[in-house]
Coordinates of C-alpha atoms in Angstrom, one line a residue:
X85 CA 8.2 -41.5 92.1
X86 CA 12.2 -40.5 91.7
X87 CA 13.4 -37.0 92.7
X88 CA 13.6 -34.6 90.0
X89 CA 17.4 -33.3 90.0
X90 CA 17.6 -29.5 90.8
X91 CA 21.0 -29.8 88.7
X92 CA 20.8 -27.1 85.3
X93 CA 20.1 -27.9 81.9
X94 CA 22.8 -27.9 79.9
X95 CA 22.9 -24.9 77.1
X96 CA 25.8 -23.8 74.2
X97 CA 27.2 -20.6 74.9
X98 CA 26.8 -18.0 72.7
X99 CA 23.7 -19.6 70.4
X100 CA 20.5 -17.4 70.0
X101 CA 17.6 -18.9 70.5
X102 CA 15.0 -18.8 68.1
X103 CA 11.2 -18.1 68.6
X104 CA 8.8 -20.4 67.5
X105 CA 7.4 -19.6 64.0
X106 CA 4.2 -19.3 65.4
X107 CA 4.6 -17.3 68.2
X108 CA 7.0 -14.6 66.1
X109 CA 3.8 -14.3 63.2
X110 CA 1.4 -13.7 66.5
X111 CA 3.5 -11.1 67.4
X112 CA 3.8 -9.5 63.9
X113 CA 0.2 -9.0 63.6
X114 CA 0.7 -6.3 66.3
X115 CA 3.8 -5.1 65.1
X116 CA 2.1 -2.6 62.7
X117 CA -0.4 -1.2 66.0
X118 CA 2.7 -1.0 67.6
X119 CA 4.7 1.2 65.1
X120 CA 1.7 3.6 64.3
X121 CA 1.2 4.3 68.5
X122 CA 4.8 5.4 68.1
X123 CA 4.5 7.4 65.5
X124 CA 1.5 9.0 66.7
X125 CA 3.3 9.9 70.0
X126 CA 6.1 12.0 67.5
X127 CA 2.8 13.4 65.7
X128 CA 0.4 14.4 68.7
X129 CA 3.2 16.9 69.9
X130 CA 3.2 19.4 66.8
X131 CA 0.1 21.1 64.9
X132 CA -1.0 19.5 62.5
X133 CA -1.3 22.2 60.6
X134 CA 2.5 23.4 60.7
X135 CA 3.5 21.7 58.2
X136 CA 7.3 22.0 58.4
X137 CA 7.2 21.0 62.4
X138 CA 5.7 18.1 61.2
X139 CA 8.4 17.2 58.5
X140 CA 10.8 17.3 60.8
X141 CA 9.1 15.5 63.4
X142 CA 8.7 12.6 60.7
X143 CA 12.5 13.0 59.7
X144 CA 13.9 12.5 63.1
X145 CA 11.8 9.9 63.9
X146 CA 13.0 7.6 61.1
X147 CA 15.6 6.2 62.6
X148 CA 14.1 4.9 66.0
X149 CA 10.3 3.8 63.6
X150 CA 12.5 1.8 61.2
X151 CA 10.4 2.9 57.9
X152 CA 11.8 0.7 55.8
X153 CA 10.0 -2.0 57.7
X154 CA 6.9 -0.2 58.1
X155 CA 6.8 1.4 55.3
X156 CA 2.9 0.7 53.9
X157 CA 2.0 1.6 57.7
X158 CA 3.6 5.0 57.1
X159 CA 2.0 5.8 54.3
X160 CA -1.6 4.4 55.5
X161 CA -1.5 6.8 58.5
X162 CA -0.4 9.3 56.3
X163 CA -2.8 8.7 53.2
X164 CA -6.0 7.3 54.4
X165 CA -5.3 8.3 58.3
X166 CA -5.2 5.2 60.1
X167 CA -4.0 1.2 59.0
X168 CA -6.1 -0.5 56.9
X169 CA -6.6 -3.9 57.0
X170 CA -7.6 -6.4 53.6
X171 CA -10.8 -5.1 52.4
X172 CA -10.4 -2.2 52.6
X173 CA -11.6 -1.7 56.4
X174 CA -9.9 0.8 59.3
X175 CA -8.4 -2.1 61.2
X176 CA -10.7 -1.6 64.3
X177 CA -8.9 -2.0 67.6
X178 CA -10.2 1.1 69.1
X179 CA -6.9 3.2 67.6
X180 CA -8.2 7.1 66.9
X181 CA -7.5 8.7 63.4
X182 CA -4.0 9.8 62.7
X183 CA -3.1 13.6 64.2
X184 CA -1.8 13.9 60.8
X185 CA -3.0 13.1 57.4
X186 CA -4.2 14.1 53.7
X187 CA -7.8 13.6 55.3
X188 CA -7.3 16.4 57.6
X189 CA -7.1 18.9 54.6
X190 CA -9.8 21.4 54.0
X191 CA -13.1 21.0 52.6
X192 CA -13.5 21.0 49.2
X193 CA -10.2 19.3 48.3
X194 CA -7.9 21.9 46.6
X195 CA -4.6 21.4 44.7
X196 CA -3.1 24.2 46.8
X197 CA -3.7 23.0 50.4
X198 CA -2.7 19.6 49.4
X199 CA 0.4 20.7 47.9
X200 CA 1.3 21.3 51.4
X201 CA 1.1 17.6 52.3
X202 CA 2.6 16.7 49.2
X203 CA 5.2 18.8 50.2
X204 CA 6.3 16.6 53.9
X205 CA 5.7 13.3 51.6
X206 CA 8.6 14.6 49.1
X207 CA 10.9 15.7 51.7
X208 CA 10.5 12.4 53.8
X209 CA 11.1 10.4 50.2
X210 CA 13.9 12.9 49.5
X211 CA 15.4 12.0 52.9
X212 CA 14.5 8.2 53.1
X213 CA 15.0 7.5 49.4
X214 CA 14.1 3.7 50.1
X215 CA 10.6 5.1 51.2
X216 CA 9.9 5.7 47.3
X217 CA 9.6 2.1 45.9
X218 CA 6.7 1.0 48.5
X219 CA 4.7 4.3 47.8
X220 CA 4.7 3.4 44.4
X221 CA 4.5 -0.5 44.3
X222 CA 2.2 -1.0 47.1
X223 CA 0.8 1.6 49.3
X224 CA -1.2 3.6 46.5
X225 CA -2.1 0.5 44.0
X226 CA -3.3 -0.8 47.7
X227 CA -5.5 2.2 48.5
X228 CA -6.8 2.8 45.2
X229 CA -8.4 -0.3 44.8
X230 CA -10.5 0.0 47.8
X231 CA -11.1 3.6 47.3
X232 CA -14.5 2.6 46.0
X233 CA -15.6 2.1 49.8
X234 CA -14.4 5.4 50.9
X235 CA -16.7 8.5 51.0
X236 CA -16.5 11.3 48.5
X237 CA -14.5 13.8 50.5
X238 CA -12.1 11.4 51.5
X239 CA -12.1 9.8 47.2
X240 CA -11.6 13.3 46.5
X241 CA -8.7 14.6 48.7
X242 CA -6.7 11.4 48.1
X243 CA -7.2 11.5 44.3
X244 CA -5.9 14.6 44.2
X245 CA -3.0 14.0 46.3
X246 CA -2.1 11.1 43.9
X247 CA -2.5 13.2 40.9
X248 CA 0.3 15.6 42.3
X249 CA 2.9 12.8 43.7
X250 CA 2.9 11.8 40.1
X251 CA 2.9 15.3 38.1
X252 CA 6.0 16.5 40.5
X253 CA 7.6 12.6 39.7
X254 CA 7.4 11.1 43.1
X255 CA 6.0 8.5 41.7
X256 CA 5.2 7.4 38.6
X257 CA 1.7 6.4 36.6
X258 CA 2.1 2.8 37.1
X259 CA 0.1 2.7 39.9
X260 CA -3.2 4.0 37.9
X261 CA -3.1 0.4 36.6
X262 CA -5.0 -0.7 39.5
X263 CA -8.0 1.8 38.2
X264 CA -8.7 -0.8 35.7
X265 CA -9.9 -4.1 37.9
X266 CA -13.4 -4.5 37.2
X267 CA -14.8 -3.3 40.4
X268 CA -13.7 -0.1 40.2
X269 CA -14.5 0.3 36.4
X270 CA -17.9 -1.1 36.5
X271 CA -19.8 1.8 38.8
X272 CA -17.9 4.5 37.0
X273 CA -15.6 4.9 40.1
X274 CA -12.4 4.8 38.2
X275 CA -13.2 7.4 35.3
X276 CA -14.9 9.8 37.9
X277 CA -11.6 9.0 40.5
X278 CA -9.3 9.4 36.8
X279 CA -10.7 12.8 35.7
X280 CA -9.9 14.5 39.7
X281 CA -6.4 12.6 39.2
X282 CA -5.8 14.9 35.7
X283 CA -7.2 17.7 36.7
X284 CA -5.0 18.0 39.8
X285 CA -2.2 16.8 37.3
X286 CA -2.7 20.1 34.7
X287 CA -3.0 22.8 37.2
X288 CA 1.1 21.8 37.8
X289 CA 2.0 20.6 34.9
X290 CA 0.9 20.6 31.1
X291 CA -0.7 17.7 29.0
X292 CA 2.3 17.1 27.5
X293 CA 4.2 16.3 30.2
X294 CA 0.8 14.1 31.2
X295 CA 1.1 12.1 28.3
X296 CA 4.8 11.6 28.9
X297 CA 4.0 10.0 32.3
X298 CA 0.6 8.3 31.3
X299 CA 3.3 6.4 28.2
X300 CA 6.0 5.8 31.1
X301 CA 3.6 4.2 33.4
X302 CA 2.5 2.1 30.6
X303 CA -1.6 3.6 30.1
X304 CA -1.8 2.7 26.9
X305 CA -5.3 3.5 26.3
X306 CA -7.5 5.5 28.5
X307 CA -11.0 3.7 27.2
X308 CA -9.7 0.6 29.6
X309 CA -11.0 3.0 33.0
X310 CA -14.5 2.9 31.3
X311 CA -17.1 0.3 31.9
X312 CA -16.9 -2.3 29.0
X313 CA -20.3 -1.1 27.3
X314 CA -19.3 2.6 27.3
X315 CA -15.9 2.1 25.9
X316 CA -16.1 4.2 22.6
X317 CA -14.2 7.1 21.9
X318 CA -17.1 9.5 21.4
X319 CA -18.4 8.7 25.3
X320 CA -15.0 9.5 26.3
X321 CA -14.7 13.1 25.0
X322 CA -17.9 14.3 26.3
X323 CA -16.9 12.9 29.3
X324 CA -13.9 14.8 29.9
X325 CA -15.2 17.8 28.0
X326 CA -18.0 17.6 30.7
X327 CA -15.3 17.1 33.7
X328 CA -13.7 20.5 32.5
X329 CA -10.6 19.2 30.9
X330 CA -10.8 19.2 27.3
X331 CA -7.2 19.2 26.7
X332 CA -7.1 15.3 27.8
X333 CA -10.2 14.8 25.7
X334 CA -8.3 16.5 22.9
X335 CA -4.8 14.9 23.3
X336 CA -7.0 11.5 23.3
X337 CA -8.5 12.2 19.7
X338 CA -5.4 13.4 18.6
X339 CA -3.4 10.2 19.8
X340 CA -6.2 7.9 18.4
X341 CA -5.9 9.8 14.9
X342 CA -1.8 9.3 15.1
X343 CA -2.6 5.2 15.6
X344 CA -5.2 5.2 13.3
X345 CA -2.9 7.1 10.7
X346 CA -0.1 4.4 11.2
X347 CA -3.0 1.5 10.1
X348 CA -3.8 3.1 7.4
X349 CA -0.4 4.0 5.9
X350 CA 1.0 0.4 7.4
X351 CA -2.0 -0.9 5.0
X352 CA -1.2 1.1 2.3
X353 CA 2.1 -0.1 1.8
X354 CA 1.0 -3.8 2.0
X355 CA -1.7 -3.5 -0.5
X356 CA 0.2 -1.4 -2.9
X357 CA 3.5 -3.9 -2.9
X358 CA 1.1 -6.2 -4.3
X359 CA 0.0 -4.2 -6.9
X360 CA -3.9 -4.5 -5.8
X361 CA -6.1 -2.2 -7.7
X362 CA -7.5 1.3 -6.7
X363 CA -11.1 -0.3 -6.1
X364 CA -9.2 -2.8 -3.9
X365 CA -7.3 -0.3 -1.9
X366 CA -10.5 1.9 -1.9
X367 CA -12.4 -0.8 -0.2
X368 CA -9.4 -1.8 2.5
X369 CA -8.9 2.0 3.5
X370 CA -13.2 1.9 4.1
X371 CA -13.0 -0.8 6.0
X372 CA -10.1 0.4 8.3
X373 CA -11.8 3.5 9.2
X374 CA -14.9 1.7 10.6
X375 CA -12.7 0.5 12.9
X376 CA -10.4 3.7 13.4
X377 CA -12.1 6.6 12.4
X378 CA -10.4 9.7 10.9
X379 CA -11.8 13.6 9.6
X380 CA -11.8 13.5 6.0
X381 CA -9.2 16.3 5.9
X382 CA -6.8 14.3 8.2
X383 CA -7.7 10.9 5.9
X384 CA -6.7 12.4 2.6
X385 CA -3.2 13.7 3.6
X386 CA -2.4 10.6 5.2
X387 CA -3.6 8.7 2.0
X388 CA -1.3 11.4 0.6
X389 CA 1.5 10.6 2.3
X390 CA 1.2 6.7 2.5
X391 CA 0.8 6.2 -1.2
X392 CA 3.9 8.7 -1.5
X393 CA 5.9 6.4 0.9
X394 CA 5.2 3.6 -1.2
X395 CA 6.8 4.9 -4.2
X396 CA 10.9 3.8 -5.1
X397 CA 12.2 7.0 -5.9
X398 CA 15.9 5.9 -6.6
X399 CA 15.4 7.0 -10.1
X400 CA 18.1 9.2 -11.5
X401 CA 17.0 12.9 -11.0
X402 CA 16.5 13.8 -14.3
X403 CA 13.8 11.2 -14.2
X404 CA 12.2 11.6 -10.7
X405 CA 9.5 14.6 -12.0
X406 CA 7.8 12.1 -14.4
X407 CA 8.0 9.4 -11.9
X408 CA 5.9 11.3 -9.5
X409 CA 3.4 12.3 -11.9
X410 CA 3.5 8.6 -13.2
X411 CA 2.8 7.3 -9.9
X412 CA 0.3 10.0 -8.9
X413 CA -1.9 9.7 -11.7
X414 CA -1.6 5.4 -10.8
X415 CA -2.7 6.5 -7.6
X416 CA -5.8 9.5 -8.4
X417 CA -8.3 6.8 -8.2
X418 CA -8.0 6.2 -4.8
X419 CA -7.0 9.9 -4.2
X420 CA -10.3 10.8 -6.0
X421 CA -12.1 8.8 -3.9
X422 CA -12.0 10.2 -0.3
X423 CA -11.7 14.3 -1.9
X424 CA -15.5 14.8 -0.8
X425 CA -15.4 18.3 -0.4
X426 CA -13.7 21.9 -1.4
X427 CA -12.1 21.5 2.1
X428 CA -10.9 17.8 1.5
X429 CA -9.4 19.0 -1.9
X430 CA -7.5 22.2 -0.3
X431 CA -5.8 19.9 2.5
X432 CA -4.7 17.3 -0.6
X433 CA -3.4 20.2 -2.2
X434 CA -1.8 21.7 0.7
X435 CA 0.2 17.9 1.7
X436 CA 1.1 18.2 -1.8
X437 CA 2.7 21.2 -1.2
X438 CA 4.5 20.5 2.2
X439 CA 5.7 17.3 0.4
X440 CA 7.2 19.0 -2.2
X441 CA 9.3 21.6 0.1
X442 CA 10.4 18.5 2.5
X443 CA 11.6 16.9 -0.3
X444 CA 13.5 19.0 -3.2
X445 CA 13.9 16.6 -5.8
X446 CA 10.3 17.0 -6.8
X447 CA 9.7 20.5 -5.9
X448 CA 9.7 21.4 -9.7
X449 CA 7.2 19.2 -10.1
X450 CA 4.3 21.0 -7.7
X451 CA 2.4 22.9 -10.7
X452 CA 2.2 19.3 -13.1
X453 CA 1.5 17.7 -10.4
X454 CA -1.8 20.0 -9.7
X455 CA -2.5 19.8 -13.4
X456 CA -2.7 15.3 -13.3
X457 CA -5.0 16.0 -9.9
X458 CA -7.1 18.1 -11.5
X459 CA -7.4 16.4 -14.7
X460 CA -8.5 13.2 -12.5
X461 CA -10.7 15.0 -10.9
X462 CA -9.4 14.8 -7.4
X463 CA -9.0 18.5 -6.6
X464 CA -11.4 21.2 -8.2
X465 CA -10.4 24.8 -10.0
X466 CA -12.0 26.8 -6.9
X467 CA -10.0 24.6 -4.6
X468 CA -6.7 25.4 -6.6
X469 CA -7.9 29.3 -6.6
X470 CA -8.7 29.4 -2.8
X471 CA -5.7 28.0 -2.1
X472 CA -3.9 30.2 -3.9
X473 CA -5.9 33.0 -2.3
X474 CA -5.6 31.8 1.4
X475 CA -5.2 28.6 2.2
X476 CA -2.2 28.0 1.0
X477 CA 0.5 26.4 3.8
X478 CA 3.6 28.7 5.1
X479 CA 6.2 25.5 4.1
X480 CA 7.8 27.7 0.7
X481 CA 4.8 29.5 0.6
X482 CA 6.0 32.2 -1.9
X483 CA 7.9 29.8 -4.0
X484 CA 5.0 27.5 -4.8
X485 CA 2.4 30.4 -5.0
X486 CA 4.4 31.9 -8.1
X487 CA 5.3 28.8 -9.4
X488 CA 1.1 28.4 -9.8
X489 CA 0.5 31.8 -11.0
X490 CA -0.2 30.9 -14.4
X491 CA -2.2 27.9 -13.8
X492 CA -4.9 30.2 -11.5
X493 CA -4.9 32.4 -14.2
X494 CA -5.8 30.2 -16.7
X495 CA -8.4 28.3 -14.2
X496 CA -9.8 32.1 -13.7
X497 CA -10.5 32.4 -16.6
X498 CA -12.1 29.3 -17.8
X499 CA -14.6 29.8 -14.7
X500 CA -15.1 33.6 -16.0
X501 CA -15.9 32.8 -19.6
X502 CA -18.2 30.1 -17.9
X503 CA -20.1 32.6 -16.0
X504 CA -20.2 34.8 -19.2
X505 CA -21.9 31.7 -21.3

């Protein structure tokens, strides 16, 4: 066998060397373990409790942890108190809990106490703005899809810190999306984790400003968080009724009203531009509310204001008054139709009314036009006379009440010498 030269290898000056690809991913596997022992170290020195000594501990360590790179890390140790691996799981390498995290907060979970680690997570985002983006995009869509597996203190105090990230705008309501999978809908996990979300939400901020952020994080419909057999709006106002916040059970109905509304009139103007007939548009507006329900006093002043929209009123002004009454008595069919009650016939009357002060071409024309309804039978004389009364609108209240002096007087007295017969 030759002698192996003892001369060195020759090598390029100044070239880095590059790690196998293999043996750098080995090594990032750890990387994670290795970043949360550090950040432990910064953690274990302060109470866990002081809450300001431990925002700063976080801020100054930011620079030597790299967060950017560790970012879902940081907020694992933070939010569910240790690193979680895919399933869901603690990853188990003998690692204790975090000396700091949401978990640690009292028992029950309460929107106060967790306001105070809301708090370090909004001054850490406020420092290390770049933190913001994986909160949002990863770390909580991450953690809420396996919050299934977690127990109920721990479902509780996270919902609730969720619910105020996003009602003081640290994030936004996209991440809610992830409520929606199937195996988080299917057990009721996602409505019960949904209704601790909102309530935390309103006891900061108000359901308006909920429904601002629920339409910017694109939830489009709530009914999507309940299993598929339960989706119907009825099961989802006793729910939150039940749950103790009837004002998202309210906005819900109110919302669905607004959508169906738009059908209806969108319907309404489709129908009537091709001169279908009353029984026609009758049996179309019938079939749309099996489908999108409305109250019949809500129905008949959106009917109102559909069949109003579909009328060209670029007439000359002299002629506009007998245009609407033209149009309205085309229309009293279908008005006459859906007014089922003394309460039905006071709302007609009343969107009568407001339509008549919004727009003053026709405002003239209130009192005829009360005379064609009631000649077709869509509103009754009590319903005139108790509107008259007290339930009359404030839009020109004064204004229209005179004008219909006369015509109460005279109904008055056709129901007096009624009685009298």
């Amino acid at each position: 066998m030759s002698q192996q030269s003892n001369t060195a290898k020759p090598s390029l000056q100044g070239v880095k060397i590059k790690a196998r690809k293999g043996a750098v991913k080995a090594q990032a596997k750890h990387e994670p373990a290795v970043f949360r022992d550090q950040l432990y170290k910064h953690l274990e020195t302060v109470d866990n409790h002081d809450f300001e000594a431990i925002t700063n501990k976080l801020l100054q360590a930011g620079p030597s942890l790299d967060y950017l790179k560790y970012a879902e890390a940081l907020f694992e140790i933070i939010l569910a108190g240790g690193l979680i691996q895919p399933g869901g799981s603690y990853v188990d390498d003998g690692a204790p809990m975090s000396p700091f995290s949401i978990l640690q907060a009292k028992h029950p979970a309460s929107v106060d106490d967790l306001k105070n680690y809301v708090q370090v997570l909004n001054k850490l985002i406020r420092r290390y703005k770049y933190l913001q983006k994986p909160l949002e995009e990863q770390s909580l869509p991450t953690l809420l899809q396996y919050i299934n597996r977690w127990t109920p203190d721990q479902r509780d105090k996270f919902s609730v810190t969720v619910g105020l990230l996003i009602s003081q705008g640290i994030v936004s309501a996209t991440c809610l999306q992830t409520l929606s999978k199937d195996h988080l809908v299917k057990n009721d996990t996602s409505i019960t984790v949904l209704a601790i979300i909102f309530r935390a939400y309103l006891a900061d901020q108000s359901m308006e400003h909920l429904a601002t952020s629920l339409r910017r994080g694109n939830i489009k419909d709530l009914l999507i968080f309940f299993p598929p057999n339960r989706r119907d709006g009825k099961i989802l106002d006793d729910f939150f009724r039940k749950e103790n916040i009837p004002q998202v059970a309210d906005w819900y109905t109110k919302r669905q009203q607004a959508l169906a509304k738009e059908i209806i009139v969108s319907e309404l103007k489709d129908l009537c531009a091709q001169n279908d007939s009353a029984e026609t548009i009758i049996s179309s507006v019938q079939s749309k509310l099996e489908e999108n329900p409305l109250p019949d006093t809500e129905l008949i002043q959106c009917l109102w204001q559909g069949l109003m929209a579909t009328v060209d009123w670029s007439a000359r002004s002299d002629q506009i008054e007998g245009l609407a009454l033209r149009e309205i008595g085309k229309f009293a069919p279908v008005l006459e139709a859906f007014s089922k009650s003394p309460k039905v016939e006071v709302a007609l009357i009343n969107a009568v009314q407001v339509h008549c002060y919004d727009d003053t071409r026709i405002m003239k024309a209130f009192v005829p036009i009360l005379k064609v309804l009631y000649n077709k039978d869509c509103v009754s004389d009590q319903a005139i006379i108790y509107w008259h009364q007290k339930g009359s609108k404030p839009q020109g209240r004064q204004h229209f009440l005179k004008a219909a002096e006369a015509l109460v007087k005279f109904l008055q007295e056709q129901e007096d010498s009624g009685d009298e017969e």
